[in-house]
Amino acid sequence: MTSVRKGIATVALTIASGLSLSACATKGYVDEQIATVNSRVSALEAKVQQVDSTAQAANAAAQGAAGAAQTANQRLDQLTARVDSIEQQLAQKRPRN
């Protein structure tokens, strides 16, 4: 029975040693992992800033185009009224023969 107890004690000691060593993280390891995450976050922040500036430029261009379209529509409305007036004047005139 002593050999069985020694075997159980050896297995228990091995398991306890394995569990105690596997849960430890050194400060250097943690710093390395944090540095990796920080570099990824920094890269993503740079991409987000680039996308944001591109979106703002596109928005400004769209607003400019909307303003130009509104101006063109106003001029078209003015011309439509003038064309309608000219058409009415021509309809009222008698044909020359």
Short mmCIF file of C-alpha atoms in Angstrom, two decimals:
data_model
loop_
_atom_site.label_atom_id
_atom_site.label_comp_id
_atom_site.label_asym_id
_atom_site.label_seq_id
_atom_site.Cartn_x
_atom_site.Cartn_y
_atom_site.Cartn_z
CA MET A 1 0.00 0.00 0.00
CA THR A 2 2.84 2.35 0.50
CA SER A 3 3.67 2.23 -3.18
CA VAL A 4 0.06 3.16 -4.00
CA ARG A 5 0.25 6.09 -1.58
CA LYS A 6 3.55 7.18 -3.04
CA GLY A 7 2.05 6.98 -6.54
CA ILE A 8 -0.98 9.03 -5.52
CA ALA A 9 1.22 11.56 -3.73
CA THR A 10 3.46 11.83 -6.78
CA VAL A 11 0.49 12.38 -9.09
CA ALA A 12 -1.04 14.93 -6.70
CA LEU A 13 2.28 16.78 -6.41
CA THR A 14 2.71 16.81 -10.18
CA ILE A 15 -0.81 18.18 -10.72
CA ALA A 16 -0.36 20.82 -8.01
CA SER A 17 2.97 21.90 -9.49
CA GLY A 18 1.53 22.10 -12.98
CA LEU A 19 -1.42 24.17 -11.85
CA SER A 20 0.67 26.54 -9.79
CA LEU A 21 3.13 27.20 -12.62
CA SER A 22 0.65 27.51 -15.47
CA ALA A 23 -1.37 30.32 -13.89
CA CYS A 24 1.56 32.68 -13.38
CA ALA A 25 2.23 35.44 -15.89
CA THR A 26 5.40 37.44 -15.65
CA LYS A 27 5.37 41.22 -15.84
CA GLY A 28 7.41 41.08 -19.03
CA TYR A 29 4.90 38.76 -20.69
CA VAL A 30 2.00 41.01 -19.72
CA ASP A 31 3.85 44.11 -20.94
CA GLU A 32 4.58 42.38 -24.24
CA GLN A 33 0.93 41.44 -24.72
CA ILE A 34 -0.25 44.95 -23.82
CA ALA A 35 2.26 46.48 -26.24
CA THR A 36 0.90 44.27 -29.02
CA VAL A 37 -2.67 45.30 -28.24
CA ASN A 38 -1.69 48.96 -27.98
CA SER A 39 -0.02 48.88 -31.39
CA ARG A 40 -3.13 47.35 -32.93
CA VAL A 41 -5.34 49.96 -31.26
CA SER A 42 -3.08 52.74 -32.53
CA ALA A 43 -3.23 51.37 -36.07
CA LEU A 44 -7.02 51.19 -35.89
CA GLU A 45 -7.24 54.74 -34.55
CA ALA A 46 -5.16 55.97 -37.48
CA LYS A 47 -7.43 54.16 -39.95
CA VAL A 48 -10.53 55.58 -38.25
CA GLN A 49 -9.12 59.11 -38.51
CA GLN A 50 -8.36 58.57 -42.20
CA VAL A 51 -11.86 57.23 -42.89
CA ASP A 52 -13.37 60.12 -40.92
CA SER A 53 -11.47 62.74 -42.92
CA THR A 54 -12.47 61.04 -46.18
CA ALA A 55 -16.11 60.98 -45.08
CA GLN A 56 -15.98 64.66 -44.12
CA ALA A 57 -14.52 65.55 -47.53
CA ALA A 58 -17.23 63.54 -49.28
CA ASN A 59 -19.88 65.24 -47.17
CA ALA A 60 -18.53 68.68 -48.07
CA ALA A 61 -18.53 67.77 -51.77
CA ALA A 62 -22.09 66.48 -51.52
CA GLN A 63 -23.23 69.68 -49.82
CA GLY A 64 -21.58 71.73 -52.55
CA ALA A 65 -23.30 69.68 -55.23
CA ALA A 66 -26.64 70.05 -53.45
CA GLY A 67 -26.20 73.83 -53.39
CA ALA A 68 -25.35 73.91 -57.08
CA ALA A 69 -28.37 71.74 -57.90
CA GLN A 70 -30.64 74.03 -55.88
CA THR A 71 -29.32 77.08 -57.75
CA ALA A 72 -29.83 75.33 -61.08
CA ASN A 73 -33.40 74.41 -60.13
CA GLN A 74 -34.16 78.02 -59.16
CA ARG A 75 -32.84 79.28 -62.49
CA LEU A 76 -34.85 76.62 -64.33
CA ASP A 77 -38.02 77.69 -62.51
CA GLN A 78 -37.37 81.31 -63.54
CA LEU A 79 -36.80 80.30 -67.15
CA THR A 80 -39.90 78.11 -67.20
CA ALA A 81 -42.06 81.08 -66.25
CA ARG A 82 -40.46 83.18 -68.99
CA VAL A 83 -40.92 80.44 -71.60
CA ASP A 84 -44.58 80.02 -70.61
CA SER A 85 -45.10 83.77 -71.00
CA ILE A 86 -43.52 83.77 -74.46
CA GLU A 87 -45.60 80.79 -75.53
CA GLN A 88 -48.79 82.57 -74.44
CA GLN A 89 -47.81 85.67 -76.41
CA LEU A 90 -47.16 83.59 -79.51
CA ALA A 91 -50.49 81.79 -79.16
CA GLN A 92 -52.34 85.10 -79.02
CA LYS A 93 -50.77 86.46 -82.20
CA ARG A 94 -52.51 85.90 -85.47
CA PRO A 95 -50.61 84.12 -88.16
CA ARG A 96 -49.30 86.25 -91.02
CA ASN A 97 -50.64 85.48 -94.44
#
